[in-house]
């Protein structure tokens, strides 16, 4: 299920690259696409070594977020985009924290530990951009 979430984050990021209003939001979206694309590839490789097939189906909740983002534009898009990133990354961080300590598989624990700092960075950056948006009004 982390794989589907990872792919959804990339799709959300790609929309941000295309549609973000503020240059710093666009740059942040580019960082998300780069980091999460790399993470998804690593996860696929890790899964392959375990003989696990990853689903590429995006769950309905993420599909709904994507539709909302498709419809919005300008500063409204930035607001929706950052909110989606904050919500998604809060969930990711908590899932990865659990995996980094509770997974029975040492490789999975190690990978989750390796990913956590980047996820936390994304979360903090998104919150910072949200705060700037509020103060800009």
PDB file of N, CA, C and O in Angstrom, residues 65-103:
ATOM      1  N   UNK A  65      -8.196  13.415  -4.590  1.00  0.00           N
ATOM      2  CA  UNK A  65      -7.283  14.542  -4.400  1.00  0.00           C
ATOM      3  C   UNK A  65      -6.776  15.036  -5.749  1.00  0.00           C
ATOM      4  O   UNK A  65      -6.736  16.240  -6.008  1.00  0.00           O
ATOM      5  N   UNK A  66      -6.403  14.105  -6.619  1.00  0.00           N
ATOM      6  CA  UNK A  66      -5.902  14.473  -7.942  1.00  0.00           C
ATOM      7  C   UNK A  66      -6.962  15.226  -8.742  1.00  0.00           C
ATOM      8  O   UNK A  66      -6.656  16.213  -9.408  1.00  0.00           O
ATOM      9  N   UNK A  67      -8.215  14.771  -8.656  1.00  0.00           N
ATOM     10  CA  UNK A  67      -9.307  15.440  -9.373  1.00  0.00           C
ATOM     11  C   UNK A  67      -9.503  16.867  -8.860  1.00  0.00           C
ATOM     12  O   UNK A  67      -9.688  17.799  -9.639  1.00  0.00           O
ATOM     13  N   UNK A  68      -9.455  17.031  -7.548  1.00  0.00           N
ATOM     14  CA  UNK A  68      -9.595  18.361  -6.949  1.00  0.00           C
ATOM     15  C   UNK A  68      -8.490  19.280  -7.455  1.00  0.00           C
ATOM     16  O   UNK A  68      -8.737  20.427  -7.831  1.00  0.00           O
ATOM     17  N   UNK A  69      -7.264  18.760  -7.471  1.00  0.00           N
ATOM     18  CA  UNK A  69      -6.125  19.556  -7.923  1.00  0.00           C
ATOM     19  C   UNK A  69      -6.227  19.902  -9.408  1.00  0.00           C
ATOM     20  O   UNK A  69      -5.883  21.000  -9.823  1.00  0.00           O
ATOM     21  N   UNK A  70      -6.717  18.949 -10.209  1.00  0.00           N
ATOM     22  CA  UNK A  70      -6.897  19.186 -11.649  1.00  0.00           C
ATOM     23  C   UNK A  70      -7.809  20.392 -11.882  1.00  0.00           C
ATOM     24  O   UNK A  70      -7.603  21.160 -12.810  1.00  0.00           O
ATOM     25  N   UNK A  71      -8.827  20.520 -11.025  1.00  0.00           N
ATOM     26  CA  UNK A  71      -9.848  21.561 -11.215  1.00  0.00           C
ATOM     27  C   UNK A  71      -9.414  22.924 -10.699  1.00  0.00           C
ATOM     28  O   UNK A  71      -9.969  23.944 -11.098  1.00  0.00           O
ATOM     29  N   UNK A  72      -8.451  22.962  -9.770  1.00  0.00           N
ATOM     30  CA  UNK A  72      -8.096  24.259  -9.197  1.00  0.00           C
ATOM     31  C   UNK A  72      -6.902  24.876  -9.928  1.00  0.00           C
ATOM     32  O   UNK A  72      -6.163  24.194 -10.630  1.00  0.00           O
ATOM     33  N   UNK A  73      -6.742  26.197  -9.750  1.00  0.00           N
ATOM     34  CA  UNK A  73      -5.626  26.874 -10.405  1.00  0.00           C
ATOM     35  C   UNK A  73      -5.201  28.092  -9.590  1.00  0.00           C
ATOM     36  O   UNK A  73      -5.878  28.480  -8.636  1.00  0.00           O
ATOM     37  N   UNK A  74      -4.073  28.667  -9.973  1.00  0.00           N
ATOM     38  CA  UNK A  74      -3.566  29.865  -9.297  1.00  0.00           C
ATOM     39  C   UNK A  74      -3.248  29.604  -7.842  1.00  0.00           C
ATOM     40  O   UNK A  74      -2.807  28.518  -7.480  1.00  0.00           O
ATOM     41  N   UNK A  75      -3.517  30.596  -7.000  1.00  0.00           N
ATOM     42  CA  UNK A  75      -3.181  30.462  -5.584  1.00  0.00           C
ATOM     43  C   UNK A  75      -4.059  29.410  -4.901  1.00  0.00           C
ATOM     44  O   UNK A  75      -3.663  28.790  -3.932  1.00  0.00           O
ATOM     45  N   UNK A  76      -5.241  29.185  -5.451  1.00  0.00           N
ATOM     46  CA  UNK A  76      -6.128  28.130  -4.935  1.00  0.00           C
ATOM     47  C   UNK A  76      -5.460  26.767  -5.124  1.00  0.00           C
ATOM     48  O   UNK A  76      -5.493  25.917  -4.236  1.00  0.00           O
ATOM     49  N   UNK A  77      -4.835  26.576  -6.288  1.00  0.00           N
ATOM     50  CA  UNK A  77      -4.113  25.323  -6.537  1.00  0.00           C
ATOM     51  C   UNK A  77      -3.001  25.149  -5.510  1.00  0.00           C
ATOM     52  O   UNK A  77      -2.857  24.083  -4.921  1.00  0.00           O
ATOM     53  N   UNK A  78      -2.203  26.198  -5.306  1.00  0.00           N
ATOM     54  CA  UNK A  78      -1.085  26.108  -4.357  1.00  0.00           C
ATOM     55  C   UNK A  78      -1.575  25.676  -2.980  1.00  0.00           C
ATOM     56  O   UNK A  78      -0.976  24.824  -2.330  1.00  0.00           O
ATOM     57  N   UNK A  79      -2.689  26.274  -2.563  1.00  0.00           N
ATOM     58  CA  UNK A  79      -3.253  25.968  -1.243  1.00  0.00           C
ATOM     59  C   UNK A  79      -3.663  24.489  -1.163  1.00  0.00           C
ATOM     60  O   UNK A  79      -3.300  23.780  -0.222  1.00  0.00           O
ATOM     61  N   UNK A  80      -4.417  24.031  -2.160  1.00  0.00           N
ATOM     62  CA  UNK A  80      -4.880  22.634  -2.205  1.00  0.00           C
ATOM     63  C   UNK A  80      -3.690  21.674  -2.292  1.00  0.00           C
ATOM     64  O   UNK A  80      -3.668  20.634  -1.642  1.00  0.00           O
ATOM     65  N   UNK A  81      -2.713  22.038  -3.132  1.00  0.00           N
ATOM     66  CA  UNK A  81      -1.537  21.194  -3.342  1.00  0.00           C
ATOM     67  C   UNK A  81      -0.754  21.020  -2.042  1.00  0.00           C
ATOM     68  O   UNK A  81      -0.434  19.906  -1.640  1.00  0.00           O
ATOM     69  N   UNK A  82      -0.477  22.125  -1.354  1.00  0.00           N
ATOM     70  CA  UNK A  82       0.287  22.054  -0.107  1.00  0.00           C
ATOM     71  C   UNK A  82      -0.482  21.286   0.970  1.00  0.00           C
ATOM     72  O   UNK A  82       0.099  20.506   1.715  1.00  0.00           O
ATOM     73  N   UNK A  83      -1.797  21.487   1.012  1.00  0.00           N
ATOM     74  CA  UNK A  83      -2.621  20.753   1.979  1.00  0.00           C
ATOM     75  C   UNK A  83      -2.533  19.249   1.709  1.00  0.00           C
ATOM     76  O   UNK A  83      -2.394  18.443   2.635  1.00  0.00           O
ATOM     77  N   UNK A  84      -2.596  18.864   0.430  1.00  0.00           N
ATOM     78  CA  UNK A  84      -2.517  17.451   0.054  1.00  0.00           C
ATOM     79  C   UNK A  84      -1.155  16.873   0.430  1.00  0.00           C
ATOM     80  O   UNK A  84      -1.058  15.749   0.939  1.00  0.00           O
ATOM     81  N   UNK A  85      -0.094  17.644   0.200  1.00  0.00           N
ATOM     82  CA  UNK A  85       1.258  17.178   0.517  1.00  0.00           C
ATOM     83  C   UNK A  85       1.431  17.016   2.032  1.00  0.00           C
ATOM     84  O   UNK A  85       1.978  16.015   2.494  1.00  0.00           O
ATOM     85  N   UNK A  86       0.932  17.985   2.796  1.00  0.00           N
ATOM     86  CA  UNK A  86       1.047  17.903   4.262  1.00  0.00           C
ATOM     87  C   UNK A  86       0.292  16.675   4.779  1.00  0.00           C
ATOM     88  O   UNK A  86       0.846  15.870   5.525  1.00  0.00           O
ATOM     89  N   UNK A  87      -0.957  16.514   4.360  1.00  0.00           N
ATOM     90  CA  UNK A  87      -1.757  15.367   4.798  1.00  0.00           C
ATOM     91  C   UNK A  87      -1.087  14.053   4.416  1.00  0.00           C
ATOM     92  O   UNK A  87      -0.936  13.158   5.249  1.00  0.00           O
ATOM     93  N   UNK A  88      -0.675  13.951   3.160  1.00  0.00           N
ATOM     94  CA  UNK A  88      -0.052  12.724   2.666  1.00  0.00           C
ATOM     95  C   UNK A  88       1.237  12.396   3.387  1.00  0.00           C
ATOM     96  O   UNK A  88       1.488  11.248   3.743  1.00  0.00           O
ATOM     97  N   UNK A  89       2.052  13.415   3.617  1.00  0.00           N
ATOM     98  CA  UNK A  89       3.346  13.172   4.254  1.00  0.00           C
ATOM     99  C   UNK A  89       3.219  12.879   5.757  1.00  0.00           C
ATOM    100  O   UNK A  89       4.027  12.142   6.294  1.00  0.00           O
ATOM    101  N   UNK A  90       2.209  13.450   6.402  1.00  0.00           N
ATOM    102  CA  UNK A  90       1.980  13.102   7.823  1.00  0.00           C
ATOM    103  C   UNK A  90       1.713  11.608   7.922  1.00  0.00           C
ATOM    104  O   UNK A  90       2.267  10.919   8.779  1.00  0.00           O
ATOM    105  N   UNK A  91       0.843  11.115   7.031  1.00  0.00           N
ATOM    106  CA  UNK A  91       0.500   9.699   7.015  1.00  0.00           C
ATOM    107  C   UNK A  91       1.735   8.861   6.684  1.00  0.00           C
ATOM    108  O   UNK A  91       2.002   7.844   7.324  1.00  0.00           O
ATOM    109  N   UNK A  92       2.486   9.286   5.664  1.00  0.00           N
ATOM    110  CA  UNK A  92       3.705   8.578   5.253  1.00  0.00           C
ATOM    111  C   UNK A  92       4.699   8.472   6.402  1.00  0.00           C
ATOM    112  O   UNK A  92       5.233   7.403   6.667  1.00  0.00           O
ATOM    113  N   UNK A  93       4.954   9.595   7.056  1.00  0.00           N
ATOM    114  CA  UNK A  93       5.928   9.610   8.151  1.00  0.00           C
ATOM    115  C   UNK A  93       5.499   8.621   9.230  1.00  0.00           C
ATOM    116  O   UNK A  93       6.305   7.819   9.703  1.00  0.00           O
ATOM    117  N   UNK A  94       4.223   8.629   9.592  1.00  0.00           N
ATOM    118  CA  UNK A  94       3.789   7.724  10.660  1.00  0.00           C
ATOM    119  C   UNK A  94       3.871   6.262  10.200  1.00  0.00           C
ATOM    120  O   UNK A  94       4.319   5.399  10.948  1.00  0.00           O
ATOM    121  N   UNK A  95       3.504   5.968   8.936  1.00  0.00           N
ATOM    122  CA  UNK A  95       3.632   4.599   8.414  1.00  0.00           C
ATOM    123  C   UNK A  95       5.086   4.135   8.389  1.00  0.00           C
ATOM    124  O   UNK A  95       5.398   2.999   8.733  1.00  0.00           O
ATOM    125  N   UNK A  96       5.978   5.037   7.961  1.00  0.00           N
ATOM    126  CA  UNK A  96       7.391   4.672   7.866  1.00  0.00           C
ATOM    127  C   UNK A  96       8.025   4.528   9.250  1.00  0.00           C
ATOM    128  O   UNK A  96       8.899   3.697   9.446  1.00  0.00           O
ATOM    129  N   UNK A  97       7.584   5.336  10.207  1.00  0.00           N
ATOM    130  CA  UNK A  97       8.087   5.180  11.574  1.00  0.00           C
ATOM    131  C   UNK A  97       7.706   3.812  12.125  1.00  0.00           C
ATOM    132  O   UNK A  97       8.515   3.141  12.758  1.00  0.00           O
ATOM    133  N   UNK A  98       6.470   3.409  11.854  1.00  0.00           N
ATOM    134  CA  UNK A  98       6.016   2.085  12.283  1.00  0.00           C
ATOM    135  C   UNK A  98       6.838   0.999  11.598  1.00  0.00           C
ATOM    136  O   UNK A  98       7.344   0.084  12.252  1.00  0.00           O
ATOM    137  N   UNK A  99       7.001   1.110  10.272  1.00  0.00           N
ATOM    138  CA  UNK A  99       7.747   0.100   9.514  1.00  0.00           C
ATOM    139  C   UNK A  99       9.204   0.032   9.964  1.00  0.00           C
ATOM    140  O   UNK A  99       9.800  -1.043  10.011  1.00  0.00           O
ATOM    141  N   UNK A 100       9.775   1.187  10.311  1.00  0.00           N
ATOM    142  CA  UNK A 100      11.201   1.211  10.676  1.00  0.00           C
ATOM    143  C   UNK A 100      11.471   0.506  12.004  1.00  0.00           C
ATOM    144  O   UNK A 100      12.597   0.132  12.291  1.00  0.00           O
ATOM    145  N   UNK A 101      10.432   0.333  12.822  1.00  0.00           N
ATOM    146  CA  UNK A 101      10.628  -0.362  14.102  1.00  0.00           C
ATOM    147  C   UNK A 101       9.913  -1.710  14.163  1.00  0.00           C
ATOM    148  O   UNK A 101      10.410  -2.649  14.760  1.00  0.00           O
ATOM    149  N   UNK A 102       8.725  -1.809  13.509  1.00  0.00           N
ATOM    150  CA  UNK A 102       7.890  -3.001  13.685  1.00  0.00           C
ATOM    151  C   UNK A 102       7.993  -4.043  12.582  1.00  0.00           C
ATOM    152  O   UNK A 102       7.539  -5.168  12.768  1.00  0.00           O
ATOM    153  N   UNK A 103       8.536  -3.679  11.419  1.00  0.00           N
ATOM    154  CA  UNK A 103       8.579  -4.658  10.334  1.00  0.00           C
ATOM    155  C   UNK A 103       9.424  -5.860  10.728  1.00  0.00           C
ATOM    156  O   UNK A 103      10.474  -5.719  11.344  1.00  0.00           O
TER     157      UNK A 103
END
